[in-house]
Amino acid sequence: SSSCLFSQSSSVALPIDSLTDTWKIEKCRLLQSYQTSQDDLIRAVRPQVRSGRAWQAESQLQEAERDLACEAVRGMVQPLSRAGIGYGDWKKPWEKMSEKEQQREVLVRVKENIRKEREVQLGSLEMQSRWGEWRELVTKTDMSWHTLFKYGDSL
């Protein structure tokens, strides 16, 4: 897996969000724009967004919409901590959101679900192969230009 190559706190600061996550979100955005288009021709044609066999943009969008609908039925709940009534972020109810706000919330939920999947994947990697030690090895390495030129093509 390429997940172990990304770190924000090491001397080689690569983004933790991978290209595949961005690709997945953009596929969902494209599918959503096709589904909610105002153009009659696009709605009649119903273009397909190809995203592969293992991951499907349509199922990801449906899952996010289902999660938001379930949250709307459940209503405002107290956060995990015992902070009291009225504590926490207030969110506009799903039924009272405009169509654009609902679309935005669905994409935010898709991002959240992808981030949670990534956390599960990283957790399993840490338990299996101790990938977390990579950060300590890289931070100990001198990454100055002088040292990098000394390594030559061996990097």
Short mmCIF file of N, CA, C and O in Angstrom, two decimals, residues 36-103:
data_model
loop_
_atom_site.label_atom_id
_atom_site.label_comp_id
_atom_site.label_asym_id
_atom_site.label_seq_id
_atom_site.Cartn_x
_atom_site.Cartn_y
_atom_site.Cartn_z
N THR A 36 -28.32 15.56 -10.75
CA THR A 36 -29.12 16.72 -10.36
C THR A 36 -29.09 17.82 -11.41
O THR A 36 -29.41 18.96 -11.09
N SER A 37 -28.75 17.50 -12.63
CA SER A 37 -28.66 18.49 -13.70
C SER A 37 -30.04 19.05 -14.03
O SER A 37 -31.05 18.34 -14.00
N GLN A 38 -30.07 20.33 -14.38
CA GLN A 38 -31.31 20.97 -14.80
C GLN A 38 -31.60 20.73 -16.29
O GLN A 38 -32.71 20.98 -16.74
N ASP A 39 -30.60 20.26 -17.01
CA ASP A 39 -30.74 20.03 -18.45
C ASP A 39 -31.54 18.75 -18.70
O ASP A 39 -31.20 17.68 -18.19
N ASP A 40 -32.59 18.86 -19.50
CA ASP A 40 -33.45 17.71 -19.80
C ASP A 40 -32.71 16.64 -20.59
O ASP A 40 -32.94 15.44 -20.38
N LEU A 41 -31.82 17.05 -21.48
CA LEU A 41 -31.08 16.10 -22.29
C LEU A 41 -30.17 15.23 -21.42
O LEU A 41 -30.11 14.01 -21.60
N ILE A 42 -29.48 15.83 -20.48
CA ILE A 42 -28.58 15.07 -19.61
C ILE A 42 -29.37 14.11 -18.72
O ILE A 42 -28.99 12.96 -18.53
N ARG A 43 -30.50 14.57 -18.22
CA ARG A 43 -31.33 13.68 -17.40
C ARG A 43 -31.90 12.54 -18.23
O ARG A 43 -32.06 11.43 -17.74
N ALA A 44 -32.22 12.80 -19.50
CA ALA A 44 -32.77 11.75 -20.36
C ALA A 44 -31.70 10.71 -20.72
O ALA A 44 -31.98 9.52 -20.76
N VAL A 45 -30.49 11.19 -20.99
CA VAL A 45 -29.41 10.28 -21.38
C VAL A 45 -28.89 9.48 -20.18
O VAL A 45 -28.51 8.33 -20.31
N ARG A 46 -28.87 10.09 -19.01
CA ARG A 46 -28.35 9.48 -17.78
C ARG A 46 -26.93 8.93 -17.99
O ARG A 46 -26.71 7.72 -18.01
N PRO A 47 -25.94 9.83 -18.18
CA PRO A 47 -24.56 9.37 -18.42
C PRO A 47 -24.02 8.58 -17.24
O PRO A 47 -24.36 8.85 -16.09
N GLN A 48 -23.19 7.61 -17.55
CA GLN A 48 -22.60 6.77 -16.51
C GLN A 48 -21.21 7.29 -16.16
O GLN A 48 -20.48 7.75 -17.03
N VAL A 49 -20.87 7.19 -14.89
CA VAL A 49 -19.53 7.55 -14.42
C VAL A 49 -18.83 6.24 -14.08
O VAL A 49 -19.22 5.54 -13.15
N ARG A 50 -17.81 5.93 -14.83
CA ARG A 50 -17.08 4.67 -14.60
C ARG A 50 -16.03 4.90 -13.52
O ARG A 50 -15.21 5.80 -13.62
N SER A 51 -16.07 4.06 -12.53
CA SER A 51 -15.12 4.22 -11.43
C SER A 51 -14.45 2.91 -11.03
O SER A 51 -13.73 2.88 -10.05
N GLY A 52 -14.69 1.85 -11.75
CA GLY A 52 -14.03 0.59 -11.45
C GLY A 52 -14.96 -0.42 -10.83
O GLY A 52 -16.16 -0.19 -10.63
N ARG A 53 -14.39 -1.58 -10.50
CA ARG A 53 -15.19 -2.66 -9.93
C ARG A 53 -15.16 -2.65 -8.40
O ARG A 53 -16.15 -2.94 -7.76
N ALA A 54 -14.03 -2.34 -7.82
CA ALA A 54 -13.89 -2.42 -6.37
C ALA A 54 -14.55 -1.26 -5.66
O ALA A 54 -15.06 -1.41 -4.55
N TRP A 55 -14.56 -0.12 -6.29
CA TRP A 55 -15.14 1.08 -5.68
C TRP A 55 -16.12 1.69 -6.66
O TRP A 55 -15.81 1.90 -7.83
N GLN A 56 -17.34 1.97 -6.20
CA GLN A 56 -18.38 2.53 -7.07
C GLN A 56 -18.84 3.87 -6.52
O GLN A 56 -19.22 3.96 -5.34
N ALA A 57 -18.81 4.89 -7.36
CA ALA A 57 -19.22 6.23 -6.93
C ALA A 57 -20.69 6.27 -6.57
O ALA A 57 -21.09 6.94 -5.61
N GLU A 58 -21.51 5.54 -7.30
CA GLU A 58 -22.96 5.56 -7.04
C GLU A 58 -23.28 4.99 -5.66
O GLU A 58 -24.08 5.56 -4.92
N SER A 59 -22.64 3.89 -5.30
CA SER A 59 -22.90 3.31 -3.98
C SER A 59 -22.39 4.22 -2.87
O SER A 59 -23.00 4.33 -1.80
N GLN A 60 -21.27 4.91 -3.11
CA GLN A 60 -20.72 5.84 -2.12
C GLN A 60 -21.67 7.02 -1.90
O GLN A 60 -21.89 7.45 -0.77
N LEU A 61 -22.25 7.55 -2.98
CA LEU A 61 -23.22 8.64 -2.86
C LEU A 61 -24.48 8.18 -2.14
O LEU A 61 -25.01 8.89 -1.29
N GLN A 62 -24.97 7.00 -2.49
CA GLN A 62 -26.18 6.47 -1.83
C GLN A 62 -25.94 6.26 -0.35
O GLN A 62 -26.81 6.55 0.48
N GLU A 63 -24.77 5.76 0.00
CA GLU A 63 -24.43 5.54 1.41
C GLU A 63 -24.39 6.86 2.17
O GLU A 63 -24.90 6.96 3.30
N ALA A 64 -23.82 7.90 1.57
CA ALA A 64 -23.74 9.20 2.22
C ALA A 64 -25.13 9.81 2.40
O ALA A 64 -25.44 10.35 3.47
N GLU A 65 -25.97 9.70 1.37
CA GLU A 65 -27.34 10.21 1.49
C GLU A 65 -28.13 9.46 2.55
O GLU A 65 -28.89 10.06 3.31
N ARG A 66 -27.93 8.14 2.60
CA ARG A 66 -28.62 7.33 3.62
C ARG A 66 -28.17 7.73 5.02
O ARG A 66 -29.00 7.86 5.93
N ASP A 67 -26.87 7.96 5.20
CA ASP A 67 -26.37 8.37 6.51
C ASP A 67 -26.98 9.70 6.94
O ASP A 67 -27.38 9.87 8.10
N LEU A 68 -27.05 10.65 6.01
CA LEU A 68 -27.61 11.96 6.34
C LEU A 68 -29.11 11.88 6.62
O LEU A 68 -29.62 12.57 7.52
N ALA A 69 -29.83 11.02 5.89
CA ALA A 69 -31.26 10.85 6.15
C ALA A 69 -31.49 10.21 7.52
O ALA A 69 -32.40 10.60 8.25
N CYS A 70 -30.65 9.25 7.87
CA CYS A 70 -30.76 8.60 9.19
C CYS A 70 -30.46 9.60 10.31
O CYS A 70 -31.13 9.60 11.35
N GLU A 71 -29.47 10.46 10.09
CA GLU A 71 -29.17 11.49 11.08
C GLU A 71 -30.33 12.46 11.24
O GLU A 71 -30.60 12.94 12.33
N ALA A 72 -31.02 12.75 10.13
CA ALA A 72 -32.17 13.66 10.19
C ALA A 72 -33.31 13.03 11.00
O ALA A 72 -33.98 13.71 11.78
N VAL A 73 -33.50 11.73 10.86
CA VAL A 73 -34.54 11.04 11.63
C VAL A 73 -34.15 10.99 13.10
O VAL A 73 -34.98 11.21 13.98
N ARG A 74 -32.89 10.75 13.35
CA ARG A 74 -32.41 10.66 14.73
C ARG A 74 -32.46 12.02 15.41
O ARG A 74 -32.70 12.12 16.62
N GLY A 75 -32.22 13.07 14.67
CA GLY A 75 -32.26 14.42 15.21
C GLY A 75 -30.96 14.79 15.91
O GLY A 75 -29.96 14.09 15.85
N MET A 76 -30.99 15.93 16.59
CA MET A 76 -29.80 16.41 17.30
C MET A 76 -29.57 15.53 18.53
O MET A 76 -30.48 15.34 19.34
N VAL A 77 -28.38 15.01 18.64
CA VAL A 77 -28.03 14.18 19.78
C VAL A 77 -26.85 14.81 20.50
O VAL A 77 -26.10 15.61 19.94
N GLN A 78 -26.70 14.40 21.73
CA GLN A 78 -25.59 14.92 22.53
C GLN A 78 -24.27 14.34 22.01
O GLN A 78 -24.21 13.18 21.62
N PRO A 79 -23.20 15.13 21.98
CA PRO A 79 -21.92 14.60 21.52
C PRO A 79 -21.41 13.51 22.46
O PRO A 79 -22.00 13.22 23.49
N LEU A 80 -20.29 12.89 22.07
CA LEU A 80 -19.75 11.76 22.83
C LEU A 80 -19.44 12.14 24.28
O LEU A 80 -19.56 11.33 25.17
N SER A 81 -19.02 13.38 24.49
CA SER A 81 -18.73 13.80 25.86
C SER A 81 -20.04 14.20 26.55
O SER A 81 -21.02 14.52 25.90
N ARG A 82 -20.03 14.21 27.83
CA ARG A 82 -21.23 14.57 28.58
C ARG A 82 -21.20 16.07 28.86
O ARG A 82 -20.98 16.51 29.98
N ALA A 83 -21.44 16.86 27.85
CA ALA A 83 -21.27 18.31 27.97
C ALA A 83 -22.57 19.02 28.32
O ALA A 83 -22.53 20.12 28.82
N GLY A 84 -23.70 18.44 28.03
CA GLY A 84 -24.96 19.09 28.36
C GLY A 84 -25.73 19.52 27.13
O GLY A 84 -25.27 19.43 26.00
N ILE A 85 -26.93 20.02 27.37
CA ILE A 85 -27.82 20.42 26.29
C ILE A 85 -27.29 21.67 25.61
O ILE A 85 -26.86 22.61 26.25
N GLY A 86 -27.34 21.67 24.29
CA GLY A 86 -26.92 22.83 23.53
C GLY A 86 -25.44 22.89 23.22
O GLY A 86 -24.98 23.81 22.56
N TYR A 87 -24.67 21.93 23.69
CA TYR A 87 -23.23 21.93 23.43
C TYR A 87 -22.99 21.26 22.08
O TYR A 87 -23.63 20.28 21.74
N GLY A 88 -22.05 21.75 21.34
CA GLY A 88 -21.68 21.14 20.07
C GLY A 88 -22.09 22.00 18.89
O GLY A 88 -22.70 23.06 19.04
N ASP A 89 -21.75 21.54 17.73
CA ASP A 89 -22.05 22.29 16.51
C ASP A 89 -23.50 22.08 16.11
O ASP A 89 -24.00 20.95 16.10
N TRP A 90 -24.15 23.17 15.75
CA TRP A 90 -25.52 23.08 15.27
C TRP A 90 -25.49 22.90 13.78
O TRP A 90 -24.78 23.59 13.06
N LYS A 91 -26.26 21.94 13.29
CA LYS A 91 -26.37 21.71 11.87
C LYS A 91 -27.80 21.94 11.44
O LYS A 91 -28.74 21.59 12.16
N LYS A 92 -27.96 22.54 10.30
CA LYS A 92 -29.29 22.78 9.75
C LYS A 92 -29.95 21.42 9.46
O LYS A 92 -29.29 20.53 8.91
N PRO A 93 -31.21 21.24 9.82
CA PRO A 93 -31.88 19.96 9.54
C PRO A 93 -31.92 19.65 8.05
O PRO A 93 -32.05 20.54 7.22
N TRP A 94 -31.84 18.38 7.72
CA TRP A 94 -31.79 17.90 6.34
C TRP A 94 -33.01 18.37 5.55
O TRP A 94 -32.89 18.77 4.39
N GLU A 95 -34.19 18.33 6.17
CA GLU A 95 -35.42 18.69 5.45
C GLU A 95 -35.47 20.17 5.12
O GLU A 95 -36.12 20.58 4.16
N LYS A 96 -34.80 21.01 5.91
CA LYS A 96 -34.86 22.45 5.71
C LYS A 96 -33.73 22.99 4.83
O LYS A 96 -33.67 24.17 4.56
N MET A 97 -32.84 22.10 4.39
CA MET A 97 -31.75 22.53 3.53
C MET A 97 -32.25 22.68 2.10
O MET A 97 -33.15 21.95 1.66
N SER A 98 -31.65 23.62 1.37
CA SER A 98 -31.95 23.73 -0.06
C SER A 98 -31.26 22.57 -0.78
O SER A 98 -30.45 21.84 -0.20
N GLU A 99 -31.58 22.41 -2.06
CA GLU A 99 -31.00 21.30 -2.82
C GLU A 99 -29.48 21.44 -2.93
O GLU A 99 -28.75 20.47 -2.81
N LYS A 100 -28.99 22.66 -3.11
CA LYS A 100 -27.54 22.89 -3.19
C LYS A 100 -26.87 22.55 -1.87
O LYS A 100 -25.78 21.98 -1.85
N GLU A 101 -27.50 22.94 -0.75
CA GLU A 101 -26.93 22.63 0.56
C GLU A 101 -26.91 21.13 0.81
O GLU A 101 -25.94 20.60 1.37
N GLN A 102 -27.95 20.44 0.36
CA GLN A 102 -27.98 18.98 0.51
C GLN A 102 -26.87 18.33 -0.31
O GLN A 102 -26.20 17.41 0.17
N GLN A 103 -26.67 18.81 -1.53
CA GLN A 103 -25.59 18.27 -2.37
C GLN A 103 -24.24 18.48 -1.72
O GLN A 103 -23.39 17.59 -1.71
#
